[in-house]
Coordinates of C-alpha atoms in Angstrom, one line a residue:
Y1 CA 13.9 8.0 -8.3
V2 CA 12.6 11.0 -10.2
L3 CA 9.3 10.0 -11.7
G4 CA 6.4 10.1 -9.4
T5 CA 4.8 7.0 -8.0
D6 CA 1.2 8.2 -8.0
Y7 CA -1.9 6.7 -9.5
L8 CA -4.7 9.3 -8.9
P9 CA -2.1 11.0 -8.7
T10 CA -0.5 10.7 -5.2
I11 CA 3.1 11.4 -4.6
V12 CA 4.4 9.6 -1.6
N13 CA 6.0 11.6 1.2
L14 CA 7.6 9.7 4.0
V15 CA 6.7 11.5 7.2
I16 CA 8.4 10.4 10.4
D17 CA 6.1 10.9 13.5
N18 CA 7.9 9.1 16.4
D19 CA 6.2 5.8 16.0
R20 CA 4.9 5.6 12.4
M21 CA 5.2 6.5 8.8
H22 CA 2.2 7.7 6.7
S23 CA 1.6 9.0 3.2
T24 CA 0.4 12.5 2.4
F25 CA -0.3 14.3 -0.9
S26 CA 2.5 16.6 -2.0
G27 CA 3.1 18.6 -5.1
N28 CA 6.8 18.9 -4.5
S29 CA 9.5 19.3 -7.2
S30 CA 11.5 16.5 -8.8
R31 CA 14.3 17.2 -6.4
A32 CA 11.9 16.5 -3.5
Q33 CA 10.7 13.3 -5.2
V34 CA 14.3 12.1 -5.4
E35 CA 14.9 13.0 -1.8
E36 CA 11.8 11.1 -0.7
N37 CA 12.9 7.9 -2.4
V38 CA 16.5 8.2 -1.4
R39 CA 15.3 8.8 2.2
M40 CA 13.2 5.7 2.1
L41 CA 16.1 3.4 1.2
G42 CA 19.0 5.4 2.5
T43 CA 17.9 6.9 5.8
Q44 CA 14.9 4.8 7.1
V45 CA 16.5 2.4 9.6
I46 CA 13.5 0.1 9.5
V47 CA 13.9 -0.4 5.7
Q48 CA 17.6 -1.0 6.0
L49 CA 17.3 -3.4 8.8
L50 CA 14.5 -5.4 7.2
S51 CA 16.3 -5.5 3.9
V52 CA 19.5 -6.7 5.5
Y53 CA 17.6 -9.2 7.6
M54 CA 15.7 -10.6 4.5
A55 CA 19.0 -10.8 2.6
L56 CA 20.5 -12.8 5.4
L57 CA 17.5 -15.2 5.4
Y58 CA 17.7 -15.6 1.6
G59 CA 21.5 -16.1 1.9
L60 CA 21.0 -18.8 4.5
L61 CA 18.3 -20.4 2.4
W62 CA 20.6 -20.6 -0.6
L63 CA 23.5 -22.0 1.4
F64 CA 21.1 -24.5 3.0
L65 CA 19.8 -25.7 -0.3
F66 CA 23.3 -25.9 -1.7
I67 CA 24.6 -28.1 1.2
Y68 CA 21.3 -30.0 1.6
P69 CA 22.0 -32.8 -1.0
K70 CA 25.6 -33.2 0.2
M71 CA 24.5 -34.2 3.7
W72 CA 22.3 -37.1 2.4
S73 CA 24.9 -38.4 0.0
E74 CA 28.1 -38.0 2.1
V75 CA 26.8 -38.5 5.6
Y76 CA 23.9 -40.8 5.2
H77 CA 25.2 -42.4 1.9
Q78 CA 21.8 -42.1 0.1
D79 CA 21.6 -42.2 -3.6
A80 CA 20.0 -39.3 -5.6
R81 CA 16.6 -41.0 -5.7
T82 CA 16.4 -41.7 -2.0
G83 CA 18.0 -38.4 -1.0
S84 CA 15.5 -36.4 -3.0
L85 CA 12.7 -37.6 -0.7
N86 CA 14.2 -35.6 2.1
Y87 CA 13.1 -32.4 0.3
L88 CA 9.5 -33.3 1.3
S89 CA 10.2 -32.1 4.9
F90 CA 11.4 -28.7 3.6
G91 CA 8.3 -28.5 1.3
V92 CA 5.9 -29.4 4.1
G93 CA 7.5 -26.6 6.2
L94 CA 6.9 -24.1 3.4
L95 CA 3.4 -25.3 2.9
L96 CA 2.5 -25.1 6.6
G97 CA 4.1 -21.6 6.8
A98 CA 2.0 -20.4 3.9
N99 CA -1.3 -21.7 5.3
V100 CA -1.0 -21.7 9.1
G101 CA 1.4 -18.8 9.3
G102 CA -0.7 -16.5 7.1
Q103 CA -3.8 -17.2 9.1
V104 CA -2.1 -16.6 12.4
N105 CA -0.7 -13.4 11.1
D106 CA -4.1 -12.2 10.0
R107 CA -5.6 -13.0 13.4
I108 CA -2.9 -11.1 15.2
Y109 CA -3.5 -8.2 12.9
A110 CA -7.3 -8.3 13.4
R111 CA -6.9 -8.4 17.2
L112 CA -4.4 -5.5 17.3
R113 CA -6.7 -3.5 15.0
R114 CA -9.7 -4.0 17.3
R115 CA -7.5 -2.8 20.2
N116 CA -6.6 0.3 18.2
A117 CA -10.3 1.4 17.7
G118 CA -10.6 -0.5 14.4
V119 CA -7.7 1.3 12.7
G120 CA -5.1 -1.0 11.2
R121 CA -1.4 -0.1 10.9
P122 CA 1.4 -1.9 9.1
E123 CA 3.3 -2.4 12.3
F124 CA 0.6 -4.9 13.3
R125 CA 2.1 -7.3 10.8
V126 CA 5.4 -7.5 12.6
P127 CA 4.7 -9.5 15.9
G128 CA 4.5 -12.8 14.0
M129 CA 8.2 -12.4 13.3
V130 CA 8.9 -13.3 16.9
V131 CA 7.9 -16.9 16.2
G132 CA 9.6 -17.1 12.9
T133 CA 12.9 -15.5 14.1
F134 CA 13.1 -18.3 16.8
L135 CA 12.1 -21.1 14.5
A136 CA 14.5 -20.4 11.6
P137 CA 17.8 -20.6 13.6
A138 CA 16.5 -23.4 15.8
G139 CA 15.7 -25.5 12.8
L140 CA 19.0 -24.7 11.1
L141 CA 20.9 -25.6 14.3
L142 CA 19.0 -28.9 14.7
W143 CA 19.6 -29.8 11.0
G144 CA 23.3 -29.1 11.2
W145 CA 24.0 -30.6 14.6
S146 CA 22.0 -33.8 13.9
G147 CA 23.7 -34.2 10.5
E148 CA 27.2 -33.7 12.0
A149 CA 26.4 -36.3 14.6
A150 CA 24.9 -38.6 12.0
L151 CA 21.7 -39.1 14.0
H152 CA 18.7 -40.8 12.6
W153 CA 17.6 -39.3 9.2
A154 CA 14.3 -38.2 10.8
V155 CA 16.1 -35.6 13.0
P156 CA 17.7 -33.5 10.3
N157 CA 14.4 -33.7 8.4
L158 CA 12.7 -32.3 11.4
G159 CA 15.2 -29.5 11.5
S160 CA 14.7 -28.8 7.8
F161 CA 10.9 -28.6 8.4
V162 CA 11.3 -26.1 11.3
F163 CA 13.8 -24.0 9.3
A164 CA 11.5 -23.8 6.3
L165 CA 8.5 -22.9 8.6
G166 CA 10.5 -20.1 10.3
I167 CA 11.8 -18.7 7.0
Y168 CA 8.4 -18.4 5.5
I169 CA 6.8 -16.8 8.5
C170 CA 9.6 -14.2 8.8
S171 CA 9.5 -13.4 5.0
T172 CA 5.7 -13.1 5.1
C173 CA 5.7 -10.6 8.0
V174 CA 8.5 -8.5 6.6
S175 CA 7.0 -8.5 3.1
V176 CA 3.5 -7.5 4.2
Y177 CA 4.8 -4.8 6.5
T178 CA 6.9 -3.2 3.9
I179 CA 4.2 -3.4 1.2
D180 CA 1.5 -1.9 3.5
T181 CA 3.9 0.9 4.5
F182 CA 5.4 2.1 1.1
G183 CA 2.9 0.8 -1.5
R184 CA 3.2 -1.8 -4.3
R185 CA 4.0 0.5 -7.2
N186 CA 6.4 2.7 -5.2
L187 CA 8.5 -0.3 -4.1
L188 CA 8.7 -1.8 -7.6
L189 CA 9.6 1.5 -9.3
T190 CA 12.3 2.1 -6.7
T191 CA 13.8 -1.5 -6.5
F192 CA 13.8 -2.4 -10.2
P193 CA 16.6 0.0 -11.2
L194 CA 18.5 -0.8 -8.1
M195 CA 18.4 -4.5 -8.9
A196 CA 19.6 -3.7 -12.4
A197 CA 22.5 -1.7 -11.0
C198 CA 23.4 -4.6 -8.7
L199 CA 23.4 -7.1 -11.5
L200 CA 25.5 -4.8 -13.7
F201 CA 28.0 -4.4 -10.8
T202 CA 28.1 -8.1 -10.4
G203 CA 28.6 -8.7 -14.1
F204 CA 31.3 -6.2 -14.6
S205 CA 33.1 -7.5 -11.5
F206 CA 34.2 -10.5 -13.6
F207 CA 36.5 -8.1 -15.5
I208 CA 38.7 -7.9 -12.4
D209 CA 42.0 -9.7 -13.1
Q210 CA 42.4 -12.6 -10.8
G211 CA 46.1 -12.6 -11.2
Q212 CA 46.5 -9.3 -9.3
D213 CA 44.2 -10.2 -6.4
S214 CA 42.4 -13.5 -6.4
K215 CA 40.0 -12.3 -3.7
A216 CA 38.9 -9.0 -5.3
R217 CA 36.7 -10.6 -7.9
L218 CA 35.1 -13.0 -5.5
G219 CA 34.5 -10.2 -3.0
C220 CA 32.9 -7.9 -5.6
V221 CA 30.7 -10.7 -7.1
T222 CA 29.5 -11.7 -3.6
T223 CA 28.9 -8.1 -2.6
G224 CA 26.8 -7.5 -5.8
L225 CA 24.7 -10.6 -5.2
Y226 CA 24.2 -9.7 -1.6
L227 CA 23.1 -6.2 -2.4
F228 CA 20.8 -7.6 -5.1
M229 CA 19.1 -9.8 -2.5
A230 CA 18.8 -6.9 0.0
V231 CA 17.0 -4.8 -2.7
Y232 CA 15.0 -7.7 -4.1
S233 CA 13.6 -8.8 -0.7
P234 CA 11.3 -5.8 0.0
G235 CA 10.3 -5.2 -3.6
E236 CA 10.2 -7.6 -6.5
G237 CA 10.3 -10.6 -4.2
P238 CA 7.0 -10.2 -2.3
V239 CA 5.1 -7.5 -4.2
P240 CA 4.0 -9.7 -7.2
F241 CA 2.4 -12.3 -4.9
T242 CA 0.5 -9.6 -3.0
Y243 CA -0.5 -7.8 -6.1
S244 CA -1.7 -11.0 -7.7
A245 CA -3.9 -11.7 -4.7
E246 CA -5.6 -8.3 -5.2
A247 CA -5.8 -8.0 -9.0
F248 CA -8.4 -10.8 -9.7
P249 CA -12.1 -10.6 -9.1
L250 CA -13.3 -12.7 -6.1
H251 CA -15.0 -15.3 -8.3
I252 CA -11.8 -16.3 -10.0
R253 CA -9.2 -15.1 -7.4
D254 CA -8.2 -18.7 -6.4
I255 CA -7.6 -19.7 -10.1
G256 CA -5.8 -16.4 -10.8
M257 CA -3.5 -16.6 -7.8
S258 CA -2.7 -20.2 -8.4
S259 CA -1.9 -19.5 -12.0
S260 CA 0.3 -16.5 -11.1
T261 CA 2.2 -18.6 -8.6
A262 CA 2.7 -21.4 -11.1
I263 CA 3.9 -19.0 -13.8
C264 CA 6.4 -17.4 -11.3
W265 CA 7.9 -20.7 -10.3
G266 CA 7.8 -21.9 -13.9
F267 CA 10.0 -19.0 -14.9
N268 CA 12.3 -19.6 -11.9
F269 CA 12.8 -23.1 -13.3
I270 CA 13.5 -21.7 -16.8
I271 CA 16.1 -19.2 -15.4
A272 CA 17.8 -21.9 -13.5
F273 CA 17.7 -24.4 -16.4
T274 CA 19.0 -21.9 -19.0
W275 CA 21.6 -20.2 -16.9
P276 CA 24.5 -22.5 -17.8
S277 CA 23.8 -22.2 -21.5
L278 CA 23.4 -18.4 -21.1
V279 CA 26.8 -18.1 -19.4
T280 CA 28.4 -20.3 -22.2
A281 CA 26.9 -18.1 -24.9
F282 CA 27.2 -14.6 -23.4
G283 CA 29.9 -15.1 -20.7
N284 CA 29.4 -14.2 -17.1
T285 CA 29.2 -10.5 -17.7
G286 CA 26.8 -10.8 -20.6
A287 CA 24.5 -13.1 -18.7
F288 CA 24.2 -10.7 -15.8
C289 CA 23.7 -7.8 -18.1
W290 CA 21.0 -9.7 -19.9
Y291 CA 18.9 -9.9 -16.7
A292 CA 19.8 -6.4 -15.7
A293 CA 18.2 -5.3 -19.0
W294 CA 15.1 -7.3 -18.1
N295 CA 14.9 -5.4 -14.8
L296 CA 14.9 -2.1 -16.7
F297 CA 12.1 -3.5 -18.9
G298 CA 10.2 -4.3 -15.7
W299 CA 10.6 -0.7 -14.5
V300 CA 9.1 0.6 -17.8
F301 CA 6.3 -2.0 -17.7
C302 CA 5.4 -1.0 -14.1
Y303 CA 5.5 2.7 -14.9
F304 CA 3.0 2.5 -17.7
M305 CA 0.9 -0.5 -16.7
L306 CA 0.8 -0.9 -13.0
P307 CA -1.8 1.0 -10.8
E308 CA -1.3 1.4 -7.1
T309 CA -3.5 -0.7 -4.8
K310 CA -2.2 0.3 -1.4
G311 CA -4.9 0.9 1.2
L312 CA -7.9 0.4 -1.2
T313 CA -11.0 -1.6 -0.4
L314 CA -12.4 -4.3 -2.7
E315 CA -14.9 -1.9 -4.2
E316 CA -12.1 0.6 -4.9
L317 CA -9.9 -2.1 -6.4
D318 CA -12.7 -2.9 -8.9
S319 CA -12.8 0.7 -10.1
V320 CA -9.0 0.8 -10.3
F321 CA -8.8 -2.3 -12.5
A322 CA -11.7 -1.2 -14.6
V323 CA -9.4 1.3 -16.2
R324 CA -8.1 -0.2 -19.5
N325 CA -4.4 -0.8 -19.8
R326 CA -4.4 1.4 -22.9
D327 CA -5.9 4.3 -21.0
H328 CA -3.5 3.8 -18.1
A329 CA -0.4 3.7 -20.3
G330 CA -1.6 6.7 -22.3
Y331 CA -2.1 8.7 -19.2
Y332 CA 1.4 8.1 -18.0
A333 CA 2.8 8.7 -21.5
K334 CA 1.1 12.1 -21.6
K335 CA 2.6 12.8 -18.2
L336 CA 6.2 12.3 -19.3
P337 CA 6.5 15.9 -20.5
W338 CA 5.2 17.1 -17.2
Y339 CA 7.9 15.1 -15.4
A340 CA 10.5 16.6 -17.9
N341 CA 9.5 20.1 -16.9
R342 CA 9.8 19.2 -13.3
L343 CA 13.3 17.8 -13.9
M344 CA 14.3 21.2 -15.4
G345 CA 13.1 23.0 -12.3
R346 CA 10.1 24.6 -13.9
D347 CA 6.9 25.4 -12.0
V348 CA 4.1 23.2 -13.2
E349 CA 0.5 22.9 -12.4
P350 CA -0.7 19.6 -10.7
F351 CA -1.4 17.1 -13.4
P352 CA -5.1 16.1 -13.7
P353 CA -5.9 12.7 -12.2
L354 CA -6.7 9.7 -14.2

Protein backbone atom coordinates (compact mmCIF):
# COMPACT_ATOMS: atom_id res chain seq x y z
CA TYR A 1 0.00 0.00 0.00
CA VAL A 2 2.81 2.43 0.81
CA LEU A 3 5.63 1.70 -1.62
CA GLY A 4 5.16 3.23 -5.04
CA THR A 5 4.22 1.15 -8.03
CA ASP A 6 6.26 3.06 -10.59
CA TYR A 7 8.82 1.89 -13.11
CA LEU A 8 10.18 5.02 -14.79
CA PRO A 9 9.00 6.10 -12.11
CA THR A 10 5.26 6.61 -12.38
CA ILE A 11 3.02 6.73 -9.32
CA VAL A 12 -0.51 5.78 -10.13
CA ASN A 13 -3.29 8.21 -9.28
CA LEU A 14 -6.82 7.02 -9.90
CA VAL A 15 -8.75 9.93 -11.33
CA ILE A 16 -12.49 9.63 -11.71
CA ASP A 17 -13.81 11.56 -14.68
CA ASN A 18 -17.47 10.56 -15.03
CA ASP A 19 -16.90 7.79 -17.52
CA ARG A 20 -13.29 6.67 -17.16
CA MET A 21 -10.19 6.24 -15.04
CA HIS A 22 -6.73 7.20 -16.18
CA SER A 23 -3.20 7.36 -14.78
CA THR A 24 -1.26 10.57 -14.21
CA PHE A 25 2.14 11.29 -12.73
CA SER A 26 2.15 12.43 -9.16
CA GLY A 27 4.80 13.14 -6.58
CA ASN A 28 2.44 12.81 -3.65
CA SER A 29 3.41 11.70 -0.17
CA SER A 30 3.26 8.17 1.18
CA ARG A 31 -0.06 8.99 2.75
CA ALA A 32 -1.42 9.89 -0.68
CA GLN A 33 0.00 6.65 -2.10
CA VAL A 34 -1.79 4.66 0.59
CA GLU A 35 -5.00 6.55 -0.09
CA GLU A 36 -4.72 5.82 -3.82
CA ASN A 37 -4.40 2.06 -3.33
CA VAL A 38 -7.09 1.95 -0.66
CA ARG A 39 -9.36 3.96 -2.94
CA MET A 40 -8.75 1.51 -5.78
CA LEU A 41 -9.94 -1.54 -3.84
CA GLY A 42 -12.09 0.14 -1.21
CA THR A 43 -14.04 2.81 -3.05
CA GLN A 44 -14.02 1.97 -6.75
CA VAL A 45 -17.36 0.29 -7.33
CA ILE A 46 -16.23 -1.24 -10.61
CA VAL A 47 -13.31 -3.00 -8.90
CA GLN A 48 -15.51 -4.26 -6.08
CA LEU A 49 -18.23 -5.53 -8.41
CA LEU A 50 -15.79 -7.26 -10.75
CA SER A 51 -13.93 -8.83 -7.81
CA VAL A 52 -17.14 -10.16 -6.28
CA TYR A 53 -18.36 -11.33 -9.69
CA MET A 54 -15.13 -13.21 -10.39
CA ALA A 55 -15.17 -14.69 -6.89
CA LEU A 56 -18.71 -15.91 -7.58
CA LEU A 57 -17.64 -17.46 -10.87
CA TYR A 58 -14.65 -19.19 -9.29
CA GLY A 59 -16.83 -20.39 -6.42
CA LEU A 60 -19.35 -21.86 -8.84
CA LEU A 61 -16.50 -23.45 -10.77
CA TRP A 62 -15.10 -25.10 -7.64
CA LEU A 63 -18.53 -26.39 -6.60
CA PHE A 64 -19.15 -27.62 -10.12
CA LEU A 65 -15.89 -29.57 -10.24
CA PHE A 66 -16.57 -30.96 -6.77
CA ILE A 67 -20.03 -32.26 -7.71
CA TYR A 68 -19.10 -33.24 -11.27
CA PRO A 69 -17.80 -36.80 -10.59
CA LYS A 70 -20.70 -37.55 -8.22
CA MET A 71 -23.24 -37.08 -11.00
CA TRP A 72 -21.59 -39.62 -13.26
CA SER A 73 -21.10 -42.18 -10.49
CA GLU A 74 -24.41 -41.80 -8.63
CA VAL A 75 -26.87 -40.81 -11.37
CA TYR A 76 -25.40 -42.47 -14.46
CA HIS A 77 -23.63 -45.28 -12.56
CA GLN A 78 -20.39 -44.92 -14.49
CA ASP A 79 -17.10 -46.20 -13.13
CA ALA A 80 -14.14 -43.86 -12.61
CA ARG A 81 -12.56 -44.66 -15.97
CA THR A 82 -15.72 -44.04 -17.99
CA GLY A 83 -16.82 -41.06 -15.91
CA SER A 84 -13.48 -39.32 -16.40
CA LEU A 85 -14.18 -39.08 -20.14
CA ASN A 86 -16.93 -36.58 -19.38
CA TYR A 87 -14.28 -34.03 -18.46
CA LEU A 88 -13.50 -33.77 -22.17
CA SER A 89 -16.60 -31.63 -22.72
CA PHE A 90 -15.48 -29.22 -20.01
CA GLY A 91 -11.97 -29.09 -21.45
CA VAL A 92 -13.24 -28.45 -24.97
CA GLY A 93 -15.32 -25.56 -23.63
CA LEU A 94 -12.25 -24.00 -22.03
CA LEU A 95 -10.22 -24.56 -25.19
CA LEU A 96 -12.86 -22.96 -27.40
CA GLY A 97 -13.19 -20.05 -24.97
CA ALA A 98 -9.43 -19.48 -25.04
CA ASN A 99 -9.23 -19.45 -28.83
CA VAL A 100 -12.53 -18.21 -30.22
CA GLY A 101 -13.42 -16.03 -27.22
CA GLY A 102 -10.09 -14.23 -27.29
CA GLN A 103 -10.29 -13.54 -31.01
CA VAL A 104 -13.86 -12.23 -30.76
CA ASN A 105 -12.88 -10.02 -27.86
CA ASP A 106 -9.96 -8.58 -29.86
CA ARG A 107 -12.22 -7.88 -32.85
CA ILE A 108 -14.77 -6.09 -30.66
CA TYR A 109 -11.96 -4.03 -29.13
CA ALA A 110 -10.53 -3.12 -32.54
CA ARG A 111 -13.94 -2.13 -33.88
CA LEU A 112 -14.75 0.10 -30.90
CA ARG A 113 -11.29 1.65 -31.08
CA ARG A 114 -11.82 2.61 -34.71
CA ARG A 115 -15.11 4.26 -33.75
CA ASN A 116 -13.26 6.19 -31.04
CA ALA A 117 -10.83 7.85 -33.49
CA GLY A 118 -8.24 5.11 -33.04
CA VAL A 119 -7.95 5.55 -29.27
CA GLY A 120 -8.40 2.36 -27.27
CA ARG A 121 -9.86 2.26 -23.77
CA PRO A 122 -10.08 -0.57 -21.21
CA GLU A 123 -13.88 -0.40 -21.27
CA PHE A 124 -13.81 -1.74 -24.82
CA ARG A 125 -12.90 -5.15 -23.35
CA VAL A 126 -16.15 -5.42 -21.42
CA PRO A 127 -18.88 -6.02 -24.09
CA GLY A 128 -17.82 -9.64 -24.54
CA MET A 129 -19.04 -10.31 -21.01
CA VAL A 130 -22.61 -10.07 -22.27
CA VAL A 131 -22.18 -13.36 -24.11
CA GLY A 132 -20.27 -15.08 -21.30
CA THR A 133 -22.68 -13.91 -18.61
CA PHE A 134 -25.52 -15.57 -20.51
CA LEU A 135 -23.66 -18.78 -21.35
CA ALA A 136 -22.33 -19.57 -17.84
CA PRO A 137 -25.68 -19.79 -15.98
CA ALA A 138 -27.41 -21.32 -19.00
CA GLY A 139 -24.84 -24.10 -19.18
CA LEU A 140 -24.96 -24.66 -15.43
CA LEU A 141 -28.76 -24.84 -15.50
CA LEU A 142 -28.73 -27.28 -18.41
CA TRP A 143 -26.14 -29.48 -16.68
CA GLY A 144 -27.99 -29.59 -13.35
CA TRP A 145 -31.48 -30.01 -14.81
CA SER A 146 -30.50 -32.77 -17.24
CA GLY A 147 -28.56 -34.60 -14.54
CA GLU A 148 -31.47 -34.37 -12.09
CA ALA A 149 -33.81 -35.75 -14.77
CA ALA A 150 -31.25 -38.42 -15.74
CA LEU A 151 -31.43 -37.52 -19.42
CA HIS A 152 -29.00 -38.91 -21.96
CA TRP A 153 -25.39 -38.38 -20.89
CA ALA A 154 -24.77 -36.11 -23.89
CA VAL A 155 -27.12 -33.43 -22.50
CA PRO A 156 -25.23 -32.72 -19.25
CA ASN A 157 -22.00 -32.84 -21.27
CA LEU A 158 -23.42 -30.12 -23.48
CA GLY A 159 -24.24 -28.10 -20.37
CA SER A 160 -20.71 -28.62 -19.07
CA PHE A 161 -19.31 -27.41 -22.39
CA VAL A 162 -21.47 -24.25 -22.42
CA PHE A 163 -20.68 -23.50 -18.76
CA ALA A 164 -16.91 -23.77 -19.34
CA LEU A 165 -17.17 -21.57 -22.43
CA GLY A 166 -19.07 -18.86 -20.53
CA ILE A 167 -16.72 -18.98 -17.53
CA TYR A 168 -13.66 -18.49 -19.70
CA ILE A 169 -15.15 -15.64 -21.75
CA CYS A 170 -16.24 -13.76 -18.61
CA SER A 171 -12.94 -14.25 -16.80
CA THR A 172 -10.98 -13.11 -19.87
CA CYS A 173 -13.00 -9.90 -20.28
CA VAL A 174 -12.81 -9.00 -16.58
CA SER A 175 -9.11 -9.79 -16.37
CA VAL A 176 -8.07 -7.78 -19.41
CA TYR A 177 -10.20 -4.80 -18.38
CA THR A 178 -8.74 -4.72 -14.86
CA ILE A 179 -5.17 -5.17 -16.07
CA ASP A 180 -5.43 -2.46 -18.74
CA THR A 181 -6.96 -0.05 -16.22
CA PHE A 182 -4.68 -0.46 -13.19
CA GLY A 183 -1.48 -1.98 -14.57
CA ARG A 184 0.27 -5.29 -14.00
CA ARG A 185 2.76 -4.33 -11.32
CA ASN A 186 0.27 -2.23 -9.40
CA LEU A 187 -2.25 -5.08 -9.18
CA LEU A 188 0.31 -7.63 -8.01
CA LEU A 189 1.85 -5.36 -5.38
CA THR A 190 -1.62 -4.56 -4.06
CA THR A 191 -3.14 -8.05 -4.11
CA PHE A 192 -0.20 -10.17 -2.88
CA PRO A 193 -0.30 -8.84 0.72
CA LEU A 194 -4.10 -8.97 0.72
CA MET A 195 -4.02 -12.62 -0.35
CA ALA A 196 -1.54 -13.34 2.43
CA ALA A 197 -3.85 -11.64 4.94
CA CYS A 198 -6.82 -13.71 3.72
CA LEU A 199 -4.84 -16.95 4.05
CA LEU A 200 -3.69 -15.99 7.55
CA PHE A 201 -7.28 -15.21 8.52
CA THR A 202 -8.40 -18.57 7.15
CA GLY A 203 -5.61 -20.45 8.88
CA PHE A 204 -6.11 -18.89 12.29
CA SER A 205 -9.87 -19.46 12.01
CA PHE A 206 -9.17 -23.12 12.78
CA PHE A 207 -8.35 -22.10 16.35
CA ILE A 208 -12.04 -21.33 16.92
CA ASP A 209 -13.45 -23.88 19.34
CA GLN A 210 -16.12 -25.91 17.60
CA GLY A 211 -17.65 -26.83 20.94
CA GLN A 212 -18.79 -23.27 21.57
CA ASP A 213 -20.26 -22.61 18.15
CA SER A 214 -19.97 -25.25 15.46
CA LYS A 215 -20.85 -22.75 12.72
CA ALA A 216 -18.36 -20.02 13.68
CA ARG A 217 -15.29 -21.85 12.40
CA LEU A 218 -16.99 -22.90 9.16
CA GLY A 219 -18.22 -19.36 8.56
CA CYS A 220 -14.80 -17.78 9.15
CA VAL A 221 -12.98 -20.32 6.99
CA THR A 222 -15.50 -19.89 4.18
CA THR A 223 -15.30 -16.09 4.47
CA GLY A 224 -11.50 -16.17 4.33
CA LEU A 225 -11.48 -18.36 1.23
CA TYR A 226 -14.13 -16.24 -0.48
CA LEU A 227 -12.21 -13.02 0.23
CA PHE A 228 -9.05 -14.69 -1.05
CA MET A 229 -10.75 -15.49 -4.34
CA ALA A 230 -12.16 -11.95 -4.57
CA VAL A 231 -8.63 -10.55 -4.25
CA TYR A 232 -7.01 -13.26 -6.36
CA SER A 233 -9.35 -12.86 -9.33
CA PRO A 234 -8.24 -9.35 -10.47
CA GLY A 235 -4.56 -9.77 -9.56
CA GLU A 236 -2.53 -12.93 -9.28
CA GLY A 237 -5.06 -14.94 -11.28
CA PRO A 238 -4.92 -13.21 -14.69
CA VAL A 239 -1.82 -10.98 -14.51
CA PRO A 240 0.84 -13.73 -14.91
CA PHE A 241 -0.76 -14.96 -18.13
CA THR A 242 -0.93 -11.44 -19.57
CA TYR A 243 2.59 -10.66 -18.43
CA SER A 244 3.96 -13.87 -19.93
CA ALA A 245 2.41 -12.99 -23.28
CA GLU A 246 4.28 -9.67 -23.25
CA ALA A 247 7.62 -10.66 -21.75
CA PHE A 248 9.03 -12.85 -24.52
CA PRO A 249 10.42 -11.68 -27.88
CA LEU A 250 8.19 -12.36 -30.87
CA HIS A 251 10.34 -15.15 -32.30
CA ILE A 252 9.99 -17.28 -29.14
CA ARG A 253 6.72 -15.92 -27.74
CA ASP A 254 4.75 -19.06 -28.57
CA ILE A 255 7.30 -21.31 -26.85
CA GLY A 256 7.64 -18.97 -23.88
CA MET A 257 3.89 -18.61 -23.35
CA SER A 258 3.27 -22.35 -23.63
CA SER A 259 6.11 -23.03 -21.19
CA SER A 260 4.75 -20.48 -18.72
CA THR A 261 1.28 -22.01 -18.90
CA ALA A 262 2.66 -25.52 -18.43
CA ILE A 263 4.70 -24.41 -15.41
CA CYS A 264 1.67 -22.67 -13.88
CA TRP A 265 -0.58 -25.71 -14.18
CA GLY A 266 2.28 -27.97 -13.13
CA PHE A 267 2.58 -26.11 -9.83
CA ASN A 268 -1.21 -26.19 -9.47
CA PHE A 269 -0.92 -29.96 -9.63
CA ILE A 270 1.92 -29.96 -7.10
CA ILE A 271 -0.09 -27.82 -4.66
CA ALA A 272 -3.15 -30.05 -4.96
CA PHE A 273 -1.06 -33.23 -4.71
CA THR A 274 0.95 -32.12 -1.66
CA TRP A 275 -1.85 -30.36 0.27
CA PRO A 276 -3.01 -33.44 2.24
CA SER A 277 0.57 -34.19 3.31
CA LEU A 278 1.13 -30.54 4.18
CA VAL A 279 -1.98 -30.47 6.39
CA THR A 280 -0.85 -33.68 8.10
CA ALA A 281 2.62 -32.29 8.78
CA PHE A 282 1.82 -28.63 9.63
CA GLY A 283 -1.86 -28.77 10.55
CA ASN A 284 -4.56 -26.63 8.93
CA THR A 285 -3.24 -23.37 10.37
CA GLY A 286 0.37 -24.12 9.48
CA ALA A 287 -0.51 -25.11 5.92
CA PHE A 288 -2.37 -21.86 5.26
CA CYS A 289 0.38 -19.83 6.90
CA TRP A 290 2.94 -21.61 4.69
CA TYR A 291 1.25 -20.34 1.54
CA ALA A 292 0.65 -16.93 3.10
CA ALA A 293 4.42 -16.66 3.50
CA TRP A 294 4.88 -17.50 -0.17
CA ASN A 295 2.51 -14.67 -1.08
CA LEU A 296 4.69 -12.28 0.90
CA PHE A 297 7.71 -13.63 -0.95
CA GLY A 298 5.85 -12.98 -4.20
CA TRP A 299 5.37 -9.36 -3.17
CA VAL A 300 9.10 -8.95 -2.51
CA PHE A 301 9.93 -10.58 -5.84
CA CYS A 302 7.53 -8.32 -7.75
CA TYR A 303 8.83 -5.20 -6.04
CA PHE A 304 12.45 -5.84 -6.96
CA MET A 305 12.19 -7.75 -10.24
CA LEU A 306 8.97 -6.89 -12.05
CA PRO A 307 8.79 -3.89 -14.43
CA GLU A 308 5.50 -2.33 -15.45
CA THR A 309 4.35 -3.03 -19.02
CA LYS A 310 1.00 -1.27 -19.06
CA GLY A 311 0.29 0.75 -22.20
CA LEU A 312 3.67 0.07 -23.83
CA THR A 313 4.27 -0.79 -27.46
CA LEU A 314 6.33 -3.77 -28.59
CA GLU A 315 9.32 -1.52 -29.18
CA GLU A 316 9.01 -0.01 -25.70
CA LEU A 317 8.68 -3.49 -24.18
CA ASP A 318 12.00 -4.45 -25.77
CA SER A 319 13.72 -1.52 -24.06
CA VAL A 320 12.04 -2.31 -20.73
CA PHE A 321 13.13 -5.94 -20.71
CA ALA A 322 16.60 -4.99 -21.91
CA VAL A 323 17.28 -3.75 -18.37
CA ARG A 324 19.11 -6.45 -16.43
CA ASN A 325 17.40 -7.94 -13.39
CA ARG A 326 20.40 -6.95 -11.31
CA ASP A 327 20.05 -3.32 -12.35
CA HIS A 328 16.29 -3.33 -11.78
CA ALA A 329 16.62 -4.86 -8.32
CA GLY A 330 19.47 -2.52 -7.42
CA TYR A 331 17.44 0.49 -8.48
CA TYR A 332 14.55 -0.38 -6.19
CA ALA A 333 16.90 -1.38 -3.37
CA LYS A 334 18.44 2.11 -3.53
CA LYS A 335 14.97 3.57 -3.56
CA LEU A 336 13.99 1.99 -0.23
CA PRO A 337 15.54 4.84 1.86
CA TRP A 338 13.60 7.29 -0.30
CA TYR A 339 10.39 5.47 0.58
CA ALA A 340 11.42 5.45 4.27
CA ASN A 341 11.80 9.22 4.24
CA ARG A 342 8.39 9.57 2.65
CA LEU A 343 6.90 7.33 5.32
CA MET A 344 8.30 9.64 7.99
CA GLY A 345 6.64 12.61 6.31
CA ARG A 346 9.82 14.25 5.07
CA ASP A 347 9.96 16.30 1.91
CA VAL A 348 11.95 14.41 -0.69
CA GLU A 349 13.02 15.21 -4.20
CA PRO A 350 11.64 13.03 -7.01
CA PHE A 351 13.77 9.92 -7.34
CA PRO A 352 15.68 9.78 -10.66
CA PRO A 353 14.17 7.34 -13.17
CA LEU A 354 15.80 4.06 -14.06
